Short mmCIF file of C-alpha atoms and ligand atoms in Angstrom, two decimals:
data_model
loop_
_atom_site.label_atom_id
_atom_site.label_comp_id
_atom_site.label_asym_id
_atom_site.label_seq_id
_atom_site.Cartn_x
_atom_site.Cartn_y
_atom_site.Cartn_z
CA MET A 667 198.56 249.49 141.09
CA ASN A 668 196.99 248.23 144.24
CA ILE A 669 193.34 249.15 144.82
CA LYS A 670 191.56 248.39 148.07
CA LEU A 671 188.26 249.39 149.63
CA ASN A 672 188.08 251.64 152.67
CA SER A 673 191.82 251.25 153.39
CA ILE A 674 193.48 254.70 153.42
CA LYS A 675 192.18 257.37 155.80
CA VAL A 676 191.36 260.75 154.27
CA ASP A 677 194.13 262.63 156.06
CA LYS A 678 196.82 259.99 155.29
CA ALA A 679 196.60 260.18 151.49
CA ASP A 680 198.82 262.34 149.20
CA VAL A 681 195.88 263.15 147.03
CA LEU A 682 192.12 263.00 147.34
CA ILE A 683 190.09 262.27 144.24
CA ILE A 684 186.58 263.54 144.83
CA PRO A 685 184.00 262.71 142.15
CA VAL A 686 181.24 265.31 142.09
CA LEU A 687 177.79 265.14 140.56
CA GLU A 688 176.70 268.34 138.90
CA ASP A 689 173.40 268.28 140.76
CA GLY A 690 174.51 266.12 143.68
CA LYS A 691 172.93 266.52 147.07
CA GLU A 692 175.55 264.40 148.72
CA GLU A 693 177.48 265.82 151.58
CA MET A 694 181.08 266.84 151.03
CA ILE A 695 183.77 265.45 153.31
CA GLU A 696 183.72 267.79 156.32
CA SER A 697 187.36 268.90 156.08
CA LEU A 698 186.95 269.76 152.37
CA SER A 699 183.81 271.81 152.60
CA GLU A 700 185.65 275.14 152.55
CA ILE A 701 187.72 274.20 149.51
CA PHE A 702 184.66 272.78 147.78
CA LYS A 703 182.77 276.01 148.39
CA HIS A 704 185.70 277.89 146.92
CA ALA A 705 185.75 275.61 143.89
CA LYS A 706 182.07 276.20 143.28
CA GLU A 707 182.34 279.97 143.57
CA LYS A 708 182.22 282.01 140.37
CA GLU A 709 181.53 278.78 138.50
CA LYS A 710 185.16 277.70 138.62
CA PHE A 711 183.88 274.13 139.02
CA SER A 712 180.31 272.97 138.58
CA GLY A 713 180.69 269.20 138.29
CA LYS A 714 180.04 268.92 134.55
CA HIS A 715 181.17 265.60 133.21
CA GLY A 716 184.95 265.53 132.73
CA GLU A 717 185.56 268.86 134.44
CA VAL A 718 188.63 268.87 136.70
CA PHE A 719 189.52 271.23 139.53
CA THR A 720 192.68 270.83 141.57
CA SER A 721 193.57 272.53 144.80
CA ILE A 722 195.83 272.14 147.77
CA LYS A 723 194.76 271.60 151.31
CA ALA A 724 197.31 272.72 153.88
CA LYS A 725 196.57 272.00 157.47
CA LYS A 726 199.39 272.22 159.96
CA ALA A 727 202.23 270.11 158.61
CA LYS A 728 200.12 267.90 156.34
CA THR A 729 199.55 269.14 152.80
CA GLN A 730 197.30 267.31 150.38
CA ASP A 731 196.33 267.72 146.75
CA ILE A 732 192.64 267.66 146.02
CA ILE A 733 191.18 266.69 142.67
CA PHE A 734 187.49 267.36 142.13
CA ILE A 735 186.31 265.50 139.07
CA GLY A 736 182.94 266.19 137.48
CA LEU A 737 180.47 263.38 136.78
CA GLY A 738 177.68 265.41 135.19
CA LYS A 739 174.02 265.11 136.13
CA GLU A 740 172.99 262.20 138.31
CA LYS A 741 170.13 261.06 136.11
CA GLU A 742 172.50 260.92 133.13
CA LEU A 743 175.23 259.04 134.96
CA THR A 744 176.54 255.80 133.41
CA GLY A 745 179.39 253.45 134.21
CA GLU A 746 181.10 254.64 131.06
CA LYS A 747 181.04 258.25 132.31
CA ILE A 748 182.58 257.06 135.56
CA ARG A 749 185.30 255.18 133.67
CA LEU A 750 186.17 258.32 131.69
CA ALA A 751 186.16 260.56 134.76
CA MET A 752 188.28 258.18 136.84
CA ALA A 753 190.86 257.78 134.08
CA LYS A 754 191.16 261.54 133.81
CA ALA A 755 191.50 261.98 137.57
CA LEU A 756 194.13 259.27 137.81
CA LYS A 757 196.21 260.94 135.10
CA LYS A 758 196.00 264.17 137.06
CA ALA A 759 197.06 262.34 140.25
CA ARG A 760 200.10 260.98 138.37
CA GLU A 761 200.98 264.52 137.25
CA LEU A 762 200.86 265.54 140.88
CA LYS A 763 203.27 262.70 141.72
CA SER A 764 200.89 261.07 144.16
CA GLU A 765 201.42 257.56 145.46
CA LEU A 766 198.83 257.17 148.20
CA ILE A 767 195.50 257.95 146.63
CA TYR A 768 192.14 258.31 148.32
CA VAL A 769 189.15 258.06 146.00
CA LYS A 770 185.73 258.89 147.33
CA TYR A 771 183.17 256.22 146.41
CA ILE A 772 180.41 257.47 144.14
CA ASN A 773 177.32 257.12 146.25
CA THR A 774 174.33 257.23 143.92
CA ALA A 775 171.03 255.42 143.65
CA LYS A 776 171.24 255.78 139.87
CA LEU A 777 173.63 252.83 139.47
CA LYS A 778 174.12 249.51 141.20
CA LEU A 779 177.11 248.88 143.43
CA ASP A 780 178.70 246.42 140.98
CA VAL A 781 178.49 248.93 138.14
CA ILE A 782 179.95 251.71 140.29
CA VAL A 783 182.84 249.64 141.65
CA ASN A 784 183.55 248.12 138.24
CA SER A 785 183.65 251.40 136.36
CA MET A 786 185.67 253.16 139.06
CA VAL A 787 188.28 250.40 139.12
CA GLU A 788 188.51 250.04 135.34
CA GLY A 789 188.76 253.80 134.89
CA LEU A 790 191.65 253.99 137.37
CA TYR A 791 193.51 251.14 135.66
CA PHE A 792 192.90 252.43 132.13
CA GLY A 793 193.97 255.94 133.14
CA ASP A 794 197.36 254.61 134.17
CA TYR A 795 198.11 252.52 131.08
CA LYS A 796 201.18 253.23 128.98
CA PHE A 797 203.06 251.20 126.42
CA ASP A 798 206.54 252.65 126.79
CA LYS A 799 208.76 249.59 127.23
CA TYR A 800 210.75 250.45 124.11
CA LYS A 801 211.63 253.93 125.34
CA THR A 802 215.07 253.59 126.85
CA ASP A 803 214.74 256.91 128.68
CA ARG A 804 211.48 255.99 130.41
CA LYS A 805 211.34 256.37 134.15
CA ASP A 806 209.69 253.63 136.11
CA GLN A 807 206.81 255.24 137.91
CA PRO A 808 206.17 254.38 141.54
CA SER A 809 203.37 251.89 142.04
CA LEU A 810 200.16 253.37 143.41
CA ASP A 811 198.24 252.51 146.54
CA ILE A 812 194.63 253.45 146.03
CA SER A 813 191.70 253.27 148.40
CA ILE A 814 188.13 253.62 147.24
CA ASP A 815 186.43 254.82 150.38
CA GLY A 816 182.86 255.21 151.52
CA ILE A 817 181.15 251.91 150.77
CA ASP A 818 178.86 251.12 153.67
CA ASN A 819 179.79 248.11 155.78
CA ALA A 820 176.75 246.10 154.75
CA SER A 821 177.85 246.21 151.10
CA LEU A 822 181.51 245.59 151.71
CA ASP A 823 181.53 241.85 150.91
CA LYS A 824 179.78 242.43 147.63
CA GLY A 825 182.12 245.35 146.99
CA GLU A 826 185.18 243.14 147.52
CA ALA A 827 183.91 240.55 145.04
CA CYS A 828 183.23 243.28 142.47
CA LEU A 829 186.65 244.76 143.11
CA ALA A 830 188.37 241.42 142.45
CA GLU A 831 186.40 240.82 139.26
CA SER A 832 187.03 244.36 138.04
CA LYS A 833 190.77 244.06 138.61
CA THR A 834 190.76 240.85 136.61
CA LEU A 835 188.88 242.50 133.77
CA ALA A 836 191.04 245.62 133.73
CA GLU A 837 194.25 243.59 133.76
CA ALA A 838 192.99 241.24 131.04
CA THR A 839 192.05 244.22 128.88
CA LEU A 840 195.44 245.85 129.35
CA PHE A 841 197.13 242.53 128.62
CA ALA A 842 195.26 242.44 125.30
CA ARG A 843 196.40 246.02 124.60
CA ASP A 844 200.00 245.00 125.24
CA LEU A 845 199.72 242.06 122.86
CA VAL A 846 198.38 244.34 120.13
CA ASN A 847 200.95 247.06 120.77
CA GLU A 848 203.89 244.68 120.50
CA PRO A 849 205.38 245.00 117.01
CA ALA A 850 205.16 242.10 114.58
CA ASN A 851 208.89 241.40 114.77
CA VAL A 852 208.31 240.55 118.44
CA MET A 853 204.78 239.14 118.35
CA TYR A 854 204.60 236.49 115.60
CA PRO A 855 202.84 233.11 115.55
CA GLN A 856 205.40 231.28 117.68
CA THR A 857 205.78 234.01 120.28
CA PHE A 858 202.03 234.55 120.48
CA ALA A 859 201.66 230.81 121.09
CA GLU A 860 204.25 231.07 123.87
CA LYS A 861 202.26 233.91 125.45
CA ALA A 862 199.13 231.79 125.32
CA LYS A 863 200.95 228.90 126.99
CA GLU A 864 202.34 231.13 129.74
CA SER A 865 198.87 232.53 130.36
CA GLY A 866 197.37 229.05 130.47
CA GLU A 867 199.83 228.03 133.14
CA LYS A 868 199.34 231.20 135.12
CA TYR A 869 195.53 231.30 135.07
CA GLY A 870 194.62 227.65 134.70
CA PHE A 871 193.54 226.71 131.20
CA GLU A 872 194.93 224.14 128.80
CA VAL A 873 196.82 225.33 125.74
CA GLU A 874 197.58 223.11 122.77
CA VAL A 875 199.70 224.46 119.91
CA HIS A 876 199.64 222.77 116.50
CA ASP A 877 202.64 223.42 114.27
CA GLU A 878 202.63 223.68 110.48
CA LYS A 879 202.82 219.89 110.00
CA GLN A 880 199.84 219.28 112.24
CA ILE A 881 197.92 222.09 110.55
CA GLU A 882 198.58 220.31 107.25
CA GLU A 883 197.30 217.04 108.71
CA LEU A 884 194.14 218.87 109.73
CA GLU A 885 193.83 220.00 106.10
CA MET A 886 193.35 223.63 107.00
CA LYS A 887 194.19 224.60 103.44
CA ALA A 888 192.79 228.12 103.46
CA PHE A 889 194.68 229.00 106.64
CA LEU A 890 197.88 227.47 105.22
CA ALA A 891 197.56 229.37 101.93
CA VAL A 892 197.49 232.69 103.76
CA GLY A 893 200.48 231.92 105.99
CA ARG A 894 202.60 230.26 103.32
CA ALA A 895 204.78 233.21 102.31
CA SER A 896 206.18 233.94 105.74
CA ASP A 897 209.42 232.61 107.22
CA ASN A 898 207.55 232.52 110.52
CA PRO A 899 205.51 229.33 110.30
CA PRO A 900 201.82 229.36 111.26
CA ARG A 901 200.49 228.07 114.55
CA LEU A 902 197.03 226.83 115.46
CA ILE A 903 196.51 227.72 119.10
CA VAL A 904 193.74 226.00 121.04
CA MET A 905 192.88 227.11 124.58
CA ARG A 906 190.49 225.01 126.63
CA TYR A 907 188.83 225.94 129.91
CA PHE A 908 186.33 223.49 131.35
CA GLY A 909 184.81 225.13 134.42
CA ASP A 910 181.61 223.11 134.11
CA LYS A 911 182.86 219.58 133.68
CA ASP A 912 179.49 217.92 134.38
CA ASN A 913 178.09 219.63 131.35
CA SER A 914 179.61 218.25 128.16
CA LYS A 915 176.94 219.77 125.94
CA ASP A 916 177.56 223.50 126.24
CA ILE A 917 180.92 224.72 125.04
CA LEU A 918 181.28 228.34 124.05
CA GLY A 919 183.72 228.75 121.16
CA LEU A 920 185.79 231.92 120.83
CA VAL A 921 187.77 232.44 117.65
CA GLY A 922 190.15 235.38 117.22
CA LYS A 923 191.64 236.59 113.95
CA GLY A 924 195.35 236.11 114.41
CA LEU A 925 197.06 237.85 111.52
CA MET A 926 200.24 238.76 113.34
CA TYR A 927 200.94 240.97 110.35
CA ASP A 928 198.93 241.77 107.25
CA ALA A 929 200.90 243.28 104.39
CA GLY A 930 198.08 242.32 102.03
CA GLY A 931 200.07 239.65 100.16
CA TYR A 932 200.33 240.20 96.40
CA SER A 933 197.28 242.47 96.67
CA LEU A 934 199.80 244.57 98.54
CA LYS A 935 198.68 247.36 100.83
CA PRO A 936 200.11 250.86 100.37
CA THR A 937 202.63 251.82 103.08
CA ASP A 938 200.10 253.96 104.94
CA GLY A 939 197.70 251.08 105.17
CA MET A 940 200.42 248.71 106.29
CA VAL A 941 202.05 250.52 109.22
CA ASP A 942 199.46 249.58 111.82
CA MET A 943 198.88 246.05 110.57
CA LYS A 944 200.65 244.51 113.55
CA SER A 945 197.21 245.07 115.07
CA ASP A 946 195.56 242.54 112.75
CA MET A 947 195.69 240.09 115.64
CA ALA A 948 193.50 242.17 117.97
CA GLY A 949 190.81 239.47 117.79
CA ALA A 950 193.33 236.87 118.94
CA ALA A 951 194.49 239.20 121.71
CA ALA A 952 190.88 239.69 122.84
CA VAL A 953 190.12 235.98 123.08
CA LEU A 954 193.36 235.29 124.93
CA GLY A 955 192.64 238.19 127.29
CA ALA A 956 189.09 236.92 127.84
CA MET A 957 190.39 233.40 128.60
CA THR A 958 192.68 234.75 131.33
CA ALA A 959 189.74 236.58 132.93
CA ILE A 960 187.32 233.65 132.64
CA ALA A 961 189.85 231.26 134.17
CA GLU A 962 191.02 233.65 136.87
CA GLN A 963 187.45 234.22 138.02
CA GLY A 964 186.81 230.47 137.86
CA LEU A 965 183.57 230.85 135.92
CA LYS A 966 181.39 227.74 135.83
CA VAL A 967 181.39 227.47 132.03
CA ASN A 968 183.18 225.61 129.27
CA VAL A 969 185.04 227.75 126.80
CA VAL A 970 187.37 226.79 123.96
CA ALA A 971 189.29 229.54 122.17
CA VAL A 972 190.96 229.06 118.81
CA VAL A 973 193.53 231.26 117.07
CA ALA A 974 194.88 230.54 113.60
CA ALA A 975 198.06 232.60 113.84
CA CYS A 976 200.03 233.52 110.70
CA GLU A 977 201.39 236.40 108.64
CA ASN A 978 200.16 237.62 105.26
CA LEU A 979 203.28 238.45 103.24
CA ILE A 980 204.74 238.02 99.76
CA SER A 981 207.32 235.52 98.51
CA GLY A 982 207.86 233.15 95.61
CA GLY A 983 205.63 230.63 97.35
CA ALA A 984 202.83 233.00 98.26
CA TYR A 985 199.20 232.47 97.24
CA LYS A 986 198.16 234.70 94.39
CA PRO A 987 195.08 236.55 93.17
CA GLY A 988 193.24 234.08 90.95
CA ASP A 989 194.31 230.99 92.89
CA ILE A 990 191.67 228.47 93.90
CA ILE A 991 192.36 227.03 97.32
CA GLY A 992 190.68 224.37 99.44
CA SER A 993 189.56 224.56 103.05
CA MET A 994 189.13 222.26 106.04
CA ALA A 995 185.38 222.18 105.39
CA GLY A 996 186.06 220.91 101.85
CA LYS A 997 184.76 224.03 100.12
CA ASN A 998 186.86 225.52 97.32
CA ILE A 999 187.57 229.22 97.38
CA GLU A 1000 188.50 231.50 94.53
CA VAL A 1001 191.01 234.05 95.80
CA LEU A 1002 190.30 237.34 94.09
CA ASN A 1003 192.22 239.43 96.57
CA THR A 1004 195.01 238.16 98.82
CA ASP A 1005 194.31 241.06 101.18
CA ALA A 1006 190.94 239.52 102.03
CA GLU A 1007 192.88 236.93 104.03
CA GLY A 1008 191.22 237.14 107.44
CA ARG A 1009 188.05 235.39 106.30
CA LEU A 1010 190.17 232.54 104.90
CA THR A 1011 191.98 231.87 108.17
CA LEU A 1012 188.72 232.31 110.10
CA ALA A 1013 186.77 229.96 107.84
CA ASP A 1014 189.16 227.18 108.83
CA ALA A 1015 189.40 228.25 112.49
CA VAL A 1016 185.62 228.44 112.94
CA TYR A 1017 185.17 225.12 111.15
CA TYR A 1018 187.88 223.54 113.31
CA ALA A 1019 186.20 224.80 116.50
CA ILE A 1020 182.88 223.25 115.48
CA ALA A 1021 184.18 220.01 113.92
CA LYS A 1022 187.04 219.14 116.28
CA GLU A 1023 186.36 220.98 119.52
CA LYS A 1024 182.59 220.41 119.36
CA VAL A 1025 181.73 223.91 120.46
CA SER A 1026 177.97 224.44 120.71
CA GLU A 1027 178.13 228.15 119.77
CA VAL A 1028 180.90 230.18 118.27
CA VAL A 1029 181.83 233.86 118.31
CA ASP A 1030 184.61 235.17 116.15
CA LEU A 1031 186.35 238.51 116.68
CA ALA A 1032 188.24 239.96 113.78
CA THR A 1033 189.84 243.10 112.44
CA LEU A 1034 188.22 242.07 109.20
CA THR A 1035 187.31 245.07 107.05
CA GLY A 1036 188.17 248.70 106.50
CA ALA A 1037 184.51 249.01 105.50
CA VAL A 1038 183.37 248.72 109.12
CA LEU A 1039 185.26 251.95 109.83
CA VAL A 1040 183.34 253.65 107.07
CA ALA A 1041 180.04 252.33 108.38
CA LEU A 1042 180.44 252.62 112.16
CA GLY A 1043 183.63 254.56 112.86
CA THR A 1044 185.92 253.79 115.77
CA THR A 1045 183.26 253.66 118.49
CA THR A 1046 181.07 250.73 117.48
CA THR A 1047 181.79 247.11 116.67
CA GLY A 1048 179.78 245.67 113.76
CA VAL A 1049 178.09 242.32 114.37
CA ILE A 1050 176.78 239.62 112.01
CA THR A 1051 174.97 236.51 113.19
CA ASN A 1052 172.94 233.54 112.03
CA ASN A 1053 171.04 233.44 115.31
CA GLU A 1054 169.17 236.43 116.76
CA LYS A 1055 168.83 234.82 120.18
CA PHE A 1056 172.59 234.51 120.41
CA TYR A 1057 172.88 238.17 119.47
CA LYS A 1058 170.54 239.06 122.35
CA GLU A 1059 172.99 237.33 124.69
CA LEU A 1060 175.82 239.37 123.23
CA LYS A 1061 173.80 242.56 123.59
CA LYS A 1062 173.28 241.81 127.28
CA ALA A 1063 177.01 241.19 127.74
CA ALA A 1064 177.82 244.39 125.87
CA ASP A 1065 175.41 246.27 128.14
CA SER A 1066 177.48 245.08 131.09
CA SER A 1067 180.81 246.05 129.53
CA GLU A 1068 179.38 249.18 127.89
CA GLU A 1069 181.24 248.32 124.70
CA LYS A 1070 179.16 249.50 121.76
CA MET A 1071 177.94 246.85 119.30
CA TRP A 1072 175.55 247.07 116.37
CA LEU A 1073 173.88 244.25 114.42
CA LEU A 1074 174.17 244.40 110.63
CA PRO A 1075 171.70 242.55 108.38
CA SER A 1076 172.43 239.14 106.91
CA PHE A 1077 169.73 238.70 104.27
CA ASP A 1078 170.09 235.85 101.80
CA GLU A 1079 170.66 238.34 98.98
CA TYR A 1080 174.05 239.13 100.50
CA LYS A 1081 174.98 235.45 100.53
CA GLU A 1082 174.39 235.32 96.76
CA ILE A 1083 177.22 237.82 96.29
CA LEU A 1084 179.71 235.35 97.79
CA LYS A 1085 179.23 232.76 95.05
CA SER A 1086 182.11 232.23 92.67
CA ASP A 1087 181.81 231.47 88.94
CA ILE A 1088 184.36 228.67 89.06
CA ALA A 1089 184.59 227.62 92.73
CA ASP A 1090 182.20 227.46 95.69
CA LEU A 1091 182.94 230.87 97.13
CA LYS A 1092 185.02 233.91 96.29
CA ASN A 1093 186.93 235.76 98.98
CA SER A 1094 186.37 239.26 97.73
CA THR A 1095 183.14 240.83 96.60
CA GLY A 1096 183.85 244.40 95.66
CA ARG A 1097 183.01 247.65 97.39
CA ASN A 1098 179.37 247.13 98.34
CA ALA A 1099 178.40 245.78 101.77
CA GLY A 1100 182.01 244.87 102.49
CA THR A 1101 181.61 244.18 106.20
CA ILE A 1102 178.46 242.08 105.77
CA CYS A 1103 179.88 239.99 102.91
CA ALA A 1104 183.14 239.38 104.76
CA GLY A 1105 181.23 238.25 107.83
CA LEU A 1106 178.85 236.03 105.89
CA PHE A 1107 181.80 234.37 104.18
CA ILE A 1108 182.90 233.12 107.60
CA GLY A 1109 179.31 232.25 108.47
CA ALA A 1110 179.21 229.87 105.50
CA PHE A 1111 181.64 227.68 107.45
CA ALA A 1112 179.58 227.69 110.65
CA LYS A 1113 176.59 226.03 109.00
CA ASP A 1114 173.82 225.54 111.60
CA THR A 1115 175.88 226.20 114.70
CA PRO A 1116 174.83 229.48 116.36
CA TRP A 1117 177.52 231.86 115.20
CA MET A 1118 178.35 235.48 115.66
CA HIS A 1119 181.01 237.63 114.06
CA LEU A 1120 182.34 240.85 115.57
CA ASP A 1121 184.22 243.12 113.18
CA ILE A 1122 186.54 245.08 115.46
CA ALA A 1123 188.66 246.71 112.73
CA GLY A 1124 187.36 250.13 113.86
CA THR A 1125 187.27 249.64 117.61
CA SER A 1126 190.44 247.68 118.38
CA TRP A 1127 192.91 250.41 117.46
CA MET A 1128 193.02 254.14 118.09
CA ASP A 1129 195.09 256.49 115.94
CA ASN A 1130 195.06 259.00 118.79
CA GLU A 1131 194.39 258.98 122.50
CA LYS A 1132 190.65 259.10 123.16
CA GLY A 1133 189.07 259.12 126.62
CA TYR A 1134 190.51 256.21 128.56
CA LEU A 1135 191.92 254.67 125.38
CA THR A 1136 195.55 255.26 124.54
CA LYS A 1137 196.91 255.48 121.03
CA GLY A 1138 197.25 251.90 119.77
CA GLY A 1139 195.45 248.76 120.92
CA THR A 1140 192.25 249.18 122.95
CA GLY A 1141 191.67 245.66 124.27
CA VAL A 1142 188.12 245.79 122.90
CA GLY A 1143 186.10 242.60 123.28
CA VAL A 1144 187.83 241.19 126.35
CA ARG A 1145 185.22 242.41 128.81
CA THR A 1146 182.22 241.65 126.59
CA LEU A 1147 183.40 238.09 125.97
CA TYR A 1148 183.91 237.64 129.69
CA TYR A 1149 180.32 238.73 130.44
CA LEU A 1150 179.02 236.56 127.61
CA ALA A 1151 180.67 233.57 129.29
CA LYS A 1152 179.59 234.68 132.77
CA ASP A 1153 175.94 235.04 131.80
CA ARG A 1154 175.97 231.38 130.72
CA SER A 1155 177.41 230.15 134.02
N1 BES B 2068 193.12 243.57 108.18
C1 BES B 2068 192.41 244.16 107.12
C2 BES B 2068 191.26 245.04 107.58
C3 BES B 2068 191.61 246.30 108.32
C4 BES B 2068 191.66 247.50 107.67
C5 BES B 2068 191.82 246.27 109.68
C6 BES B 2068 191.95 248.66 108.37
C7 BES B 2068 192.13 247.43 110.38
C8 BES B 2068 192.18 248.63 109.73
C9 BES B 2068 191.83 243.08 106.22
O1 BES B 2068 192.58 241.92 106.10
C10 BES B 2068 191.72 243.65 104.85
O2 BES B 2068 192.73 243.93 104.26
N2 BES B 2068 190.49 243.81 104.36
C11 BES B 2068 190.25 244.34 103.08
C12 BES B 2068 189.23 243.47 102.40
C13 BES B 2068 189.08 243.73 100.92
C14 BES B 2068 190.34 243.38 100.19
C15 BES B 2068 187.91 242.93 100.41
C16 BES B 2068 189.74 245.76 103.23
O3 BES B 2068 188.98 246.03 104.17
O4 BES B 2068 190.12 246.60 102.44
MN1 MN B 2069 194.06 242.05 104.62
ZN1 ZN B 2070 193.80 241.48 107.67
#
């Protein structure tokens, strides 16, 4: 997909995508006014959000498809609504076998230029995403040339910069989706580490991969316990981007849960709960995706991302319910449930980021609990923090990406629940407050460093297509992490 601004003339395109506000006063393109009038007659098309009307314009030899796409009322317009509308229109344009696509810029005072360009571009990209590489009968679709037209000349430079950033963000998000959608027999610790290395070379960040011996030397005992049963050895992947070299004080730490597969271990999951567990590395995919975007845009920030990649399986050497294991921080952990493995790998990864990489703040992203689905569903990511100011920064970033986040409480009473009778902490606390307790377990290893935990178990995977999200990985977190880094630059 190749998107440009003001590049394809109206009458040269195969298809015209015309976004329409329900109550818009904007003038229609002269040559479409008849068709638009026809569309509006008898309420065939009124511009309600998501409404689509297609028509054909035939003038002499040149025939064009027209797609009117509704945006809803102007005062209710958001970037998210634009994303949804653009994705829908793009799918329609694909159905119509278009290759040269003209998209009319959404000219509205309701939103800023950067929001409009960003949401239009992301919507177009997301609407065209497919994960069909394993279908041998798939047909390679022609690549699309798209022009977003109608930005006034004075705003064109700003528009170009927004376009470039939006392409980066869309591609990084779709990259994360790909990583999640790859099955676990393809995407395991070593191959994920290879992907990280390739990305580092391509976008310009340093990638260091520690193998199982080095992980042992680091004494990451909790991480090692989880990964022990797999024939695929664990990898500790460290990605470093120093865009602000003069500043050695501020380093943003990103930690992604990297369970390349989670069968539950001896606390084995039922088959139904296991089938989608290749996605238990969506946090790792999000931080890798975010790193590519941060580096590609050359942000003036320092970011270090850490992924403790392993698989949670069963074997004669596996860790067992009842085991007491150590951790890099020195704390002993009573394992009551081997399926509560994410917090164990993250405890060591977060501690490593603080102790060895000297990050000044740390955010972890993890598909950590089924409980977050019960609490917030598939639309909203649950957040836990030890620092409200840091959460405000996240909230601002999430306002830019329009990814939904919600802060859960972290009262001391919850921390009491984590205490073990015979060790320092226990890894499983029963049914109550599952998401909060799981998050606070990780927080116990962050000590006084500003820390935030995003439980993306509900938002990183869709069981069915929904809006601009396809069935499977969503790439959630990539764009929010990017804005979090950008706002610090
Ligand atoms: N990876 C799962 C959480 C999960 C569940 C992610 C559903 C995506 C969809 C995690 O490792 C897990 O198994 N959590 C347990 C914790 C429990 C044993 C305390 C859970 O949520 O049931
Ligand atoms: Mn688990
Ligand atoms: Zn898991």
